[in-house]
Amino acid sequence: MENLQETRRTARLLDLIWRISSQPRRWSRKHLAEHYRVSERQITKDLDLLRNGQYGLRFEIHRSLDGYFLDQVPRLPTASFAFEEALAMLLAIQAGRTLAGVDGEALAAAVGRLESLFPRELRPVLRAAEGDVADAPKREQMLAALHHAVGERRQVRIEYAATSHQGQVTERIIDPYAVIPYVKSWHVIAYCHLRQDVRIFKLDRVRRLNLLESHFAVPGDFDLAEFLTSGWGLMRGVTGPVEEVVLRFRPPAAAFVAEERWHKTQRIEREADGAILFRVTVTVTPELQHWVLKYGRDVEVLAPAHLREWVVAEARAVAAQGEHQGQAAAD
């Protein structure tokens, strides 16, 4: 039990650092205590522990009227491995992939990163096959191959079933910039030579892939963080402009929306009746549309007009479907 409590506290300390550094002046001691379901006294002890350097790190955590913040986040030392150490780690991870309860996808990603450290001549020894993985279409194998491609800046040929074209499979050459997890899947941020644009590919829709010998360079003006935050969420389905979205949330939805950090550009104005005006500057994506729709009568779209029209049309369609089903049941 003692080890379990210590593990939970360690996880809480790491999460504390992340929340205070990524959302400065947002988290008060009371809010942190409520979030972690511990006492405010315990939060004080945790913060003191992070400040006093017991674990070799001294976080300069300060407090304002709105919440805690960091002047500077200490940089963790980078790790380097001797050949024997890297090989031992790689073999241990590969062995771990056969054990029940071990996240195969996370281990596949680790394998991909570790193998990229070895000289090209030794890589065939470290894995049974490289390149075409169509005969073994497991997600973790494709994930490992894509991490190789990202690390080595190698182009990839894929066969991809895009939902926007009723699942039609097309062959594409892509330059993979990054592989990231999102919700319950993995996605590849890549330049698509077929579409002549940077696109997001869901790993589960890749039917076949193989690594090519040709290499690519990431453009100097490409910013992954900017690309990911230009829209709402990760999903792309529209190529509209970045524009201001203005929503009015009424209670009780207003309180829930106001307490979260949904996007880096969001601004919130509180009104006397408990409602809020929520402003965000993004491209309107399907994820944003459905996020708005789920609040039903508790949200009013003030801008842009096309988002308001979409929400109204969807609401009418849902109402009409409900009436149709009700009549069918009555008959």
XYZ file of N, CA and C in Angstrom, residues 12-257:
738
model
N 1.235 12.440 -9.320
C 0.615 13.744 -9.061
C 1.632 14.865 -9.168
N 2.850 14.632 -8.686
C 3.894 15.655 -8.768
C 4.242 15.970 -10.215
N 4.356 14.933 -11.037
C 4.653 15.152 -12.449
C 3.523 15.914 -13.129
N 2.292 15.549 -12.790
C 1.149 16.228 -13.389
C 1.061 17.678 -12.904
N 1.425 17.899 -11.650
C 1.451 19.262 -11.116
C 2.396 20.151 -11.913
N 3.591 19.634 -12.185
C 4.571 20.406 -12.942
C 4.013 20.752 -14.313
N 3.389 19.760 -14.962
C 2.850 19.980 -16.294
C 1.740 21.027 -16.282
N 0.825 20.935 -15.319
C -0.307 21.859 -15.282
C 0.148 23.291 -14.992
N 1.061 23.453 -14.061
C 1.510 24.797 -13.707
C 2.332 25.421 -14.832
N 3.138 24.609 -15.525
C 3.970 25.148 -16.603
C 3.160 25.418 -17.865
N 2.174 24.562 -18.175
C 1.399 24.731 -19.403
C 0.224 25.677 -19.232
N -0.252 25.859 -17.989
C -1.387 26.747 -17.732
C -1.058 27.676 -16.559
N -0.086 28.565 -16.737
C 0.341 29.433 -15.632
C -0.782 30.338 -15.139
N -0.785 30.555 -13.824
C -1.744 31.439 -13.154
C -3.194 30.979 -13.305
N -3.381 29.721 -13.575
C -4.738 29.204 -13.697
C -5.134 28.343 -12.502
N -4.156 27.653 -11.910
C -4.447 26.682 -10.867
C -4.104 27.241 -9.486
N -5.125 27.448 -8.675
C -4.916 27.843 -7.285
C -4.765 26.583 -6.427
N -4.382 26.752 -5.172
C -4.242 25.603 -4.291
C -5.581 24.882 -4.112
N -6.657 25.651 -4.009
C -7.984 25.062 -3.851
C -8.369 24.243 -5.078
N -8.131 24.814 -6.263
C -8.482 24.110 -7.491
C -7.647 22.841 -7.663
N -6.371 22.906 -7.298
C -5.524 21.721 -7.388
C -6.001 20.633 -6.425
N -6.362 21.034 -5.233
C -6.850 20.066 -4.245
C -8.128 19.391 -4.736
N -9.015 20.174 -5.317
C -10.262 19.605 -5.836
C -9.990 18.671 -7.014
N -9.048 19.072 -7.865
C -8.752 18.261 -9.045
C -8.160 16.910 -8.655
N -7.224 16.903 -7.718
C -6.557 15.660 -7.331
C -7.274 14.928 -6.185
N -8.319 15.559 -5.643
C -9.093 14.967 -4.551
C -8.227 14.688 -3.328
N -7.433 15.690 -2.996
C -6.621 15.635 -1.774
C -6.865 16.933 -1.018
N -6.282 17.046 0.160
C -6.452 18.258 0.956
C -5.553 19.372 0.441
N -5.910 20.608 0.766
C -5.060 21.743 0.397
C -3.715 21.648 1.118
N -3.743 21.074 2.297
C -2.481 20.884 3.037
C -1.544 19.956 2.268
N -2.120 18.906 1.640
C -1.304 17.982 0.869
C -0.714 18.674 -0.357
N -1.493 19.546 -0.995
C -0.983 20.296 -2.140
C 0.180 21.189 -1.712
N 0.072 21.807 -0.549
C 1.161 22.633 -0.028
C 2.430 21.808 0.159
N 2.278 20.590 0.694
C 3.435 19.701 0.876
C 4.045 19.313 -0.474
N 3.180 19.049 -1.459
C 3.690 18.685 -2.783
C 4.481 19.834 -3.403
N 3.959 21.032 -3.284
C 4.642 22.193 -3.859
C 5.964 22.459 -3.144
N 5.980 22.286 -1.831
C 7.225 22.459 -1.082
C 8.264 21.441 -1.523
N 7.809 20.214 -1.797
C 8.720 19.166 -2.244
C 9.339 19.515 -3.587
N 8.535 20.070 -4.477
C 9.048 20.460 -5.787
C 9.994 21.652 -5.689
N 9.779 22.476 -4.678
C 10.633 23.666 -4.527
C 11.975 23.360 -3.861
N 11.978 22.403 -2.924
C 13.177 22.253 -2.087
C 14.265 21.377 -2.689
N 13.971 20.769 -3.855
C 15.028 20.046 -4.556
C 15.345 18.688 -4.001
N 14.398 18.035 -3.332
C 14.670 16.716 -2.768
C 15.068 15.705 -3.838
N 14.473 15.858 -5.039
C 14.775 14.942 -6.129
C 15.805 15.517 -7.103
N 16.532 16.520 -6.665
C 17.566 17.099 -7.511
C 17.090 18.203 -8.420
N 15.814 18.537 -8.353
C 15.260 19.618 -9.172
C 14.677 20.686 -8.260
N 14.953 21.926 -8.572
C 14.411 23.038 -7.782
C 13.509 23.875 -8.690
N 12.226 23.654 -8.553
C 11.260 24.395 -9.359
C 10.912 25.699 -8.641
N 11.122 26.794 -9.356
C 10.811 28.105 -8.785
C 9.326 28.408 -9.021
N 8.504 27.851 -8.141
C 7.056 27.981 -8.256
C 6.598 29.199 -7.463
N 5.908 30.096 -8.124
C 5.416 31.310 -7.485
C 3.890 31.329 -7.523
N 3.317 32.207 -6.743
C 1.859 32.284 -6.686
C 1.398 33.710 -6.918
N 0.390 33.849 -7.781
C -0.259 35.137 -7.997
C -1.685 35.047 -7.464
N -2.448 36.085 -7.630
C -3.836 36.060 -7.173
C -4.651 35.015 -7.924
N -4.276 34.746 -9.173
C -5.040 33.800 -9.991
C -4.567 32.360 -9.850
N -3.309 32.162 -9.495
C -2.808 30.797 -9.384
C -1.296 30.735 -9.473
N -0.774 29.516 -9.500
C 0.671 29.293 -9.488
C 1.267 29.418 -10.897
N 2.571 29.757 -10.938
C 3.276 29.839 -12.205
C 4.764 29.595 -11.971
N 5.462 29.287 -13.062
C 6.899 29.037 -13.024
C 7.629 30.116 -13.812
N 8.699 30.657 -13.236
C 9.531 31.588 -13.994
C 10.278 30.858 -15.100
N 10.741 29.665 -14.769
C 11.505 28.883 -15.738
C 11.416 27.421 -15.341
N 11.170 26.557 -16.334
C 11.128 25.122 -16.080
C 12.529 24.555 -16.247
N 13.088 23.910 -15.211
C 14.436 23.342 -15.344
C 14.496 22.332 -16.479
N 15.578 22.329 -17.211
C 15.751 21.383 -18.309
C 16.331 20.087 -17.768
N 15.711 18.981 -18.152
C 16.213 17.683 -17.732
C 17.424 17.318 -18.588
N 18.404 16.638 -18.018
C 19.577 16.244 -18.807
C 19.195 15.232 -19.872
N 19.814 15.343 -21.055
C 19.567 14.371 -22.105
C 20.322 13.090 -21.800
N 19.771 11.979 -22.280
C 20.389 10.681 -22.020
C 21.130 10.225 -23.266
N 22.312 9.675 -23.063
C 23.061 9.087 -24.163
C 23.424 7.668 -23.763
N 23.513 6.785 -24.753
C 23.752 5.382 -24.458
C 24.953 4.868 -25.229
N 25.717 4.017 -24.559
C 26.749 3.272 -25.267
C 26.056 2.219 -26.117
N 26.789 1.674 -27.106
C 26.198 0.686 -28.001
C 25.602 -0.473 -27.210
N 26.337 -0.993 -26.238
C 25.857 -2.141 -25.474
C 24.592 -1.799 -24.684
N 24.537 -0.574 -24.138
C 23.369 -0.164 -23.365
C 22.129 -0.054 -24.249
N 22.303 0.578 -25.419
C 21.174 0.729 -26.334
C 20.680 -0.625 -26.817
N 21.608 -1.531 -27.097
C 21.227 -2.865 -27.545
C 20.473 -3.604 -26.445
N 20.959 -3.494 -25.211
C 20.282 -4.156 -24.094
C 18.857 -3.618 -23.914
N 18.711 -2.305 -24.022
C 17.386 -1.703 -23.883
C 16.460 -2.160 -25.008
N 16.993 -2.210 -26.229
C 16.187 -2.626 -27.361
C 15.708 -4.058 -27.198
N 16.602 -4.949 -26.802
C 16.219 -6.349 -26.620
C 15.221 -6.513 -25.487
N 15.383 -5.713 -24.411
C 14.442 -5.786 -23.288
C 13.051 -5.325 -23.712
N 13.010 -4.269 -24.503
C 11.712 -3.771 -24.974
C 11.055 -4.779 -25.904
N 11.847 -5.385 -26.796
C 11.283 -6.374 -27.698
C 10.741 -7.571 -26.923
N 11.430 -7.952 -25.849
C 10.923 -9.043 -25.015
C 9.641 -8.634 -24.314
N 9.584 -7.378 -23.877
C 8.394 -6.885 -23.191
C 7.159 -6.871 -24.057
N 7.329 -6.817 -25.366
C 6.182 -6.781 -26.273
C 5.408 -8.087 -26.256
N 6.007 -9.159 -25.737
C 5.313 -10.445 -25.692
C 4.544 -10.644 -24.395
N 4.663 -9.722 -23.456
C 4.020 -9.885 -22.161
C 2.630 -9.281 -22.152
N 1.712 -9.964 -21.499
C 0.348 -9.445 -21.393
C 0.344 -8.190 -20.535
N -0.476 -7.235 -20.927
C -0.614 -6.013 -20.144
C 0.366 -4.923 -20.506
N 1.252 -5.172 -21.456
C 2.217 -4.165 -21.882
C 1.698 -3.493 -23.139
N 1.737 -2.177 -23.178
C 1.222 -1.402 -24.302
C 2.099 -1.621 -25.528
N 1.613 -2.418 -26.478
C 2.394 -2.753 -27.659
C 2.708 -1.563 -28.527
N 1.780 -0.607 -28.611
C 2.014 0.553 -29.470
C 3.132 1.436 -28.915
N 3.089 1.678 -27.596
C 4.127 2.497 -26.980
C 5.499 1.824 -27.126
N 5.537 0.493 -26.956
C 6.794 -0.217 -27.094
C 7.282 -0.197 -28.538
N 6.355 -0.295 -29.481
C 6.756 -0.235 -30.890
C 7.394 1.104 -31.213
N 6.824 2.176 -30.648
C 7.396 3.500 -30.860
C 8.802 3.570 -30.273
N 8.984 2.989 -29.068
C 10.301 2.991 -28.431
C 11.308 2.189 -29.253
N 10.853 1.039 -29.782
C 11.732 0.223 -30.623
C 12.189 1.011 -31.842
N 11.240 1.711 -32.468
C 11.590 2.489 -33.649
C 12.634 3.534 -33.354
N 12.483 4.208 -32.224
C 13.445 5.258 -31.867
C 14.819 4.673 -31.545
N 14.829 3.551 -30.814
C 16.105 2.950 -30.441
C 16.846 2.396 -31.655
N 16.106 1.739 -32.558
C 16.771 1.162 -33.725
C 17.411 2.228 -34.600
N 16.840 3.430 -34.592
C 17.403 4.496 -35.425
C 18.780 4.932 -34.927
N 19.165 4.531 -33.694
C 20.479 4.892 -33.157
C 21.592 4.013 -33.720
N 21.215 2.853 -34.286
C 22.225 1.903 -34.712
C 22.666 2.154 -36.145
N 23.901 1.778 -36.464
C 24.372 1.894 -37.855
C 23.473 1.097 -38.788
N 23.336 1.599 -40.015
C 22.438 0.969 -40.984
C 22.791 -0.508 -41.190
N 24.086 -0.849 -41.158
C 24.507 -2.220 -41.435
C 23.974 -3.217 -40.406
N 23.713 -2.732 -39.176
C 23.283 -3.644 -38.126
C 21.765 -3.765 -38.013
N 21.035 -2.911 -38.680
C 19.589 -2.913 -38.492
C 18.916 -4.185 -38.974
N 19.365 -4.809 -40.078
C 18.728 -6.075 -40.455
C 18.839 -7.154 -39.383
N 19.897 -7.075 -38.569
C 20.063 -8.051 -37.498
C 19.078 -7.804 -36.367
N 18.673 -6.537 -36.192
C 17.845 -6.168 -35.062
C 16.358 -6.388 -35.307
N 15.970 -6.595 -36.519
C 14.558 -6.831 -36.810
C 14.450 -7.822 -37.952
N 13.357 -8.524 -37.987
C 13.193 -9.588 -38.979
C 13.046 -9.025 -40.375
N 12.363 -7.899 -40.517
C 12.148 -7.324 -41.850
C 11.920 -5.844 -41.713
N 12.265 -5.110 -42.771
C 12.028 -3.674 -42.805
C 11.389 -3.331 -44.127
N 10.566 -2.329 -44.141
C 9.966 -1.882 -45.389
C 8.539 -2.338 -45.500
N 8.254 -3.241 -46.450
C 6.884 -3.645 -46.736
C 6.353 -4.479 -45.579
N 5.282 -3.999 -44.925
C 4.704 -4.718 -43.796
C 3.280 -5.143 -44.106
N 2.952 -5.299 -45.396
C 1.582 -5.627 -45.764
C 1.181 -7.010 -45.279
N 2.136 -7.945 -45.186
C 1.803 -9.297 -44.761
C 1.595 -9.391 -43.261
N 1.927 -8.343 -42.523
C 1.728 -8.326 -41.072
C 1.202 -6.955 -40.690
N -0.083 -6.720 -40.994
C -0.622 -5.355 -40.883
C -1.003 -4.938 -39.471
N -0.243 -5.351 -38.477
C -0.550 -4.951 -37.114
C -0.168 -3.486 -36.926
N -0.963 -2.829 -36.113
C -0.761 -1.397 -35.917
C 0.630 -1.091 -35.382
N 1.113 -1.904 -34.425
C 2.408 -1.576 -33.833
C 3.555 -1.735 -34.816
N 3.420 -2.637 -35.799
C 4.482 -2.801 -36.778
C 4.544 -1.596 -37.714
N 3.382 -1.113 -38.130
C 3.364 0.087 -38.960
C 3.855 1.293 -38.173
N 3.499 1.339 -36.881
C 3.936 2.446 -36.036
C 5.456 2.470 -35.927
N 6.048 1.295 -35.726
C 7.506 1.224 -35.635
C 8.161 1.651 -36.948
N 7.594 1.208 -38.074
C 8.145 1.577 -39.378
C 8.063 3.084 -39.600
N 6.954 3.688 -39.197
C 6.798 5.136 -39.378
C 7.761 5.916 -38.496
N 8.027 5.412 -37.288
C 9.014 6.088 -36.437
C 10.409 6.012 -37.052
N 10.709 4.901 -37.715
C 11.974 4.830 -38.455
C 12.014 5.928 -39.510
N 10.915 6.045 -40.239
C 10.870 7.012 -41.332
C 11.028 8.441 -40.828
N 10.373 8.757 -39.701
C 10.479 10.104 -39.131
C 11.910 10.363 -38.682
N 12.494 9.396 -37.976
C 13.847 9.575 -37.450
C 14.900 9.674 -38.534
N 14.707 8.946 -39.634
C 15.700 8.917 -40.698
C 15.353 9.848 -41.857
N 14.201 10.562 -41.759
C 13.732 11.454 -42.817
C 13.630 10.695 -44.146
N 12.967 9.529 -44.078
C 12.783 8.716 -45.266
C 11.345 8.813 -45.749
N 11.172 8.868 -47.056
C 9.831 8.903 -47.628
C 9.168 7.532 -47.493
N 7.838 7.565 -47.510
C 7.061 6.344 -47.321
C 5.987 6.261 -48.404
N 5.825 5.083 -48.961
C 4.712 4.843 -49.894
C 3.592 4.161 -49.103
N 2.386 4.718 -49.167
C 1.264 4.144 -48.435
C 0.076 3.936 -49.374
N -0.765 2.985 -49.009
C -2.085 2.830 -49.595
C -3.070 3.230 -48.513
N -3.863 4.260 -48.806
C -4.654 4.915 -47.749
C -6.122 4.970 -48.145
N -6.980 4.609 -47.187
C -8.430 4.652 -47.385
C -8.979 5.892 -46.691
N -9.215 6.935 -47.452
C -9.686 8.203 -46.887
C -11.204 8.181 -46.736
N -11.697 8.600 -45.579
C -13.140 8.606 -45.345
C -13.842 9.638 -46.219
N -13.114 10.686 -46.640
C -13.724 11.730 -47.456
C -14.063 11.244 -48.865
N -13.559 10.077 -49.254
C -13.840 9.530 -50.586
C -14.453 8.131 -50.466
N -15.349 7.967 -49.484
C -16.072 6.701 -49.274
C -15.127 5.508 -49.159
N -13.991 5.725 -48.530
C -13.064 4.623 -48.304
C -12.249 4.215 -49.508
N -12.264 5.022 -50.565
C -11.464 4.695 -51.750
C -9.983 4.671 -51.390
N -9.308 3.614 -51.802
C -7.891 3.449 -51.478
C -7.043 4.096 -52.565
N -6.149 4.987 -52.157
C -5.241 5.639 -53.095
C -3.801 5.397 -52.651
N -2.916 5.364 -53.624
C -1.491 5.209 -53.314
C -0.857 6.581 -53.262
N -0.045 6.815 -52.245
C 0.568 8.125 -52.053
C 2.020 7.969 -51.605
N 2.821 8.965 -51.939
C 4.158 9.109 -51.372
C 4.071 10.238 -50.354
N 4.493 9.975 -49.115
C 4.420 10.991 -48.074
C 5.789 11.215 -47.444
N 5.978 12.440 -46.934
C 7.152 12.785 -46.134
C 6.676 12.909 -44.692
N 6.880 11.902 -43.858
C 6.343 11.940 -42.491
C 7.128 12.882 -41.584
N 6.448 13.925 -41.071
C 7.088 14.889 -40.185
C 7.014 14.456 -38.723
N 5.897 13.827 -38.341
C 5.712 13.443 -36.938
C 4.630 12.383 -36.839
N 4.735 11.569 -35.801
C 3.707 10.575 -35.475
C 3.222 10.898 -34.065
N 1.917 11.114 -33.913
C 1.396 11.529 -32.616
C 0.151 10.728 -32.252
N -0.046 10.459 -30.954
C -1.286 9.803 -30.519
C -2.394 10.836 -30.369
N -3.622 10.434 -30.669
C -4.764 11.323 -30.490
C -6.004 10.473 -30.276
N -6.725 10.747 -29.172
C -7.869 9.956 -28.738
C -7.398 8.510 -28.586
N -7.882 7.578 -29.413
C -7.498 6.175 -29.245
C -6.754 5.643 -30.461
N -6.143 6.534 -31.226
C -5.426 6.093 -32.411
C -4.126 6.886 -32.552
N -3.377 6.575 -33.603
C -2.148 7.287 -33.921
C -2.318 7.965 -35.266
N -1.697 9.120 -35.425
C -1.834 9.900 -36.645
C -0.461 10.344 -37.137
N -0.332 10.434 -38.443
C 0.918 10.832 -39.072
C 0.733 12.212 -39.696
N 1.546 13.164 -39.285
C 1.578 14.482 -39.917
C 2.600 14.401 -41.036
N 2.167 14.582 -42.275
C 3.079 14.345 -43.398
C 2.732 15.217 -44.588
N 3.744 15.487 -45.382
C 3.505 16.158 -46.659
C 3.094 15.091 -47.657
N 1.933 15.289 -48.282
C 1.403 14.330 -49.245
C 1.725 14.817 -50.655
N 2.496 14.027 -51.397
C 2.868 14.425 -52.750
C 1.689 14.320 -53.705
N 0.693 13.500 -53.386
C -0.493 13.407 -54.224
C -1.329 14.678 -54.124
N -1.535 15.160 -52.884
C -2.364 16.353 -52.659
C -1.555 17.643 -52.627
N -0.219 17.530 -52.656
C 0.653 18.706 -52.644
C 0.375 19.595 -51.439
N 0.238 18.956 -50.276
C -0.087 19.711 -49.061
C 0.244 18.854 -47.845
N 0.362 19.501 -46.678
C 0.563 18.775 -45.434
C -0.789 18.240 -44.973
N -0.859 16.956 -44.726
C -2.101 16.310 -44.331
C -1.891 15.475 -43.068
N -3.003 15.056 -42.483
C -2.985 14.177 -41.317
C -3.567 12.834 -41.727
N -2.799 11.776 -41.518
C -3.238 10.430 -41.878
C -3.450 9.600 -40.612
N -4.613 8.993 -40.521
C -4.896 8.110 -39.386
C -4.291 6.745 -39.662
N -3.526 6.244 -38.717
C -2.796 5.007 -38.925
C -3.733 3.840 -39.240
N -4.908 3.811 -38.626
C -5.836 2.706 -38.839
C -6.368 2.643 -40.269
N -6.202 3.733 -41.037
C -6.688 3.743 -42.418
C -5.586 3.439 -43.422
N -4.376 3.227 -42.929
C -3.270 2.848 -43.814
C -3.369 1.342 -44.072
N -3.602 0.984 -45.309
C -3.764 -0.431 -45.661
C -2.426 -1.126 -45.907
N -1.465 -0.355 -46.363
C -0.165 -0.939 -46.712
C 0.865 0.182 -46.719
N 2.084 -0.121 -46.291
C 3.138 0.887 -46.367
C 4.487 0.224 -46.542
N 5.394 0.954 -47.138
C 6.781 0.508 -47.132
C 7.705 1.718 -47.185
N 8.813 1.616 -46.498
C 9.790 2.683 -46.431
C 10.603 2.712 -47.718
N 10.838 3.910 -48.223
C 11.619 4.084 -49.435
C 13.049 4.478 -49.083
N 13.911 4.363 -50.044
C 15.308 4.762 -49.826
C 15.494 6.264 -49.999
N 14.534 6.937 -50.639
C 14.637 8.384 -50.852
C 14.373 9.134 -49.551
N 15.044 10.268 -49.392
C 14.939 11.060 -48.169
C 14.257 12.402 -48.457
N 13.910 13.102 -47.390
C 13.264 14.403 -47.519
C 13.791 15.322 -46.414
N 13.505 16.582 -46.550
C 13.850 17.567 -45.515
C 12.572 18.304 -45.116
N 12.392 18.508 -43.834
C 11.240 19.268 -43.359
C 11.471 20.742 -43.674
N 10.525 21.425 -44.315
C 10.707 22.845 -44.639
C 11.005 23.672 -43.399
N 11.894 24.630 -43.557
C 12.290 25.452 -42.421
C 11.162 26.269 -41.840
N 10.145 26.576 -42.662
C 9.048 27.405 -42.175
C 7.882 26.577 -41.628
N 8.033 25.236 -41.571
C 6.952 24.418 -41.025
C 7.056 24.352 -39.515
N 5.979 24.707 -38.828
C 5.917 24.695 -37.369
C 4.830 23.713 -36.963
N 5.237 22.591 -36.368
C 4.272 21.550 -36.011
C 3.234 22.065 -35.018
N 3.681 22.810 -34.004
C 2.751 23.328 -33.002
C 1.732 24.265 -33.636
N 2.188 25.114 -34.538
C 1.281 26.045 -35.208
C 0.295 25.295 -36.090
N 0.784 24.262 -36.756
C -0.094 23.462 -37.611
C -1.196 22.793 -36.800
N -0.840 22.257 -35.645
C -1.815 21.534 -34.836
C -2.819 22.457 -34.160
N -2.423 23.693 -33.866
C -3.320 24.593 -33.141
C -4.081 25.547 -34.048
N -3.860 25.467 -35.366
C -4.596 26.356 -36.257
C -6.059 25.969 -36.344
N -6.346 24.719 -36.090
C -7.727 24.250 -36.084
C -8.151 23.871 -34.687
N -9.319 23.252 -34.610
C -9.845 22.797 -33.312
C -9.714 21.287 -33.277
N -8.830 20.786 -32.402
C -8.590 19.357 -32.388
C -7.654 18.961 -33.513
N -7.598 17.667 -33.777
C -6.643 17.163 -34.762
C -7.284 16.932 -36.115
N -8.557 16.567 -36.121
C -9.212 16.172 -37.357
C -9.313 17.342 -38.322
N -9.024 17.064 -39.592
C -9.184 18.056 -40.639
C -10.198 17.517 -41.655
N -11.055 18.348 -42.144
C -12.005 17.946 -43.158
C -12.410 19.143 -43.974
N -11.889 20.293 -43.571
C -12.195 21.526 -44.270
C -10.899 22.298 -44.470
N -10.902 23.183 -45.421
C -9.720 24.001 -45.676
C -10.084 25.476 -45.587
N -10.987 25.794 -44.664
C -11.456 27.158 -44.520
C -10.425 28.045 -43.859
N -10.743 29.322 -43.763
C -9.802 30.282 -43.176
C -9.792 30.208 -41.653
N -8.749 30.743 -41.067
C -8.727 30.945 -39.622
C -9.601 32.159 -39.325
N -10.582 32.010 -38.475
C -11.532 33.084 -38.215
C -11.960 33.074 -36.758
N -12.584 34.174 -36.330
C -13.038 34.265 -34.953
C -14.384 33.582 -34.796
N -14.447 32.692 -33.827
C -15.683 32.012 -33.470
C -16.157 32.601 -32.149
N -17.412 33.046 -32.107
C -17.973 33.651 -30.899
C -19.191 32.844 -30.485
N -19.150 32.319 -29.264
C -20.228 31.484 -28.737
C -20.697 32.048 -27.405
N -21.985 31.997 -27.167
C -22.541 32.403 -25.871
C -23.075 31.160 -25.181
N -22.452 30.827 -24.044
C -22.862 29.664 -23.265
C -23.689 30.116 -22.066
N -24.826 29.470 -21.862
C -25.665 29.740 -20.702
C -25.396 28.694 -19.638
N -25.720 29.018 -18.360
C -25.571 28.015 -17.308
C -26.475 26.808 -17.610
N -26.075 25.585 -17.224
C -24.856 25.266 -16.471
C -23.622 25.042 -17.341
N -23.800 25.025 -18.683
C -22.661 24.769 -19.574
C -21.587 25.828 -19.427
N -21.992 27.071 -19.107
C -21.029 28.176 -19.018
C -19.928 27.882 -18.014
N -20.300 27.349 -16.855
C -19.303 27.080 -15.808
C -18.321 26.008 -16.257
N -18.832 24.982 -16.927
C -17.965 23.900 -17.378
C -16.984 24.382 -18.439
N -17.485 25.148 -19.404
C -16.627 25.640 -20.485
C -15.571 26.594 -19.942
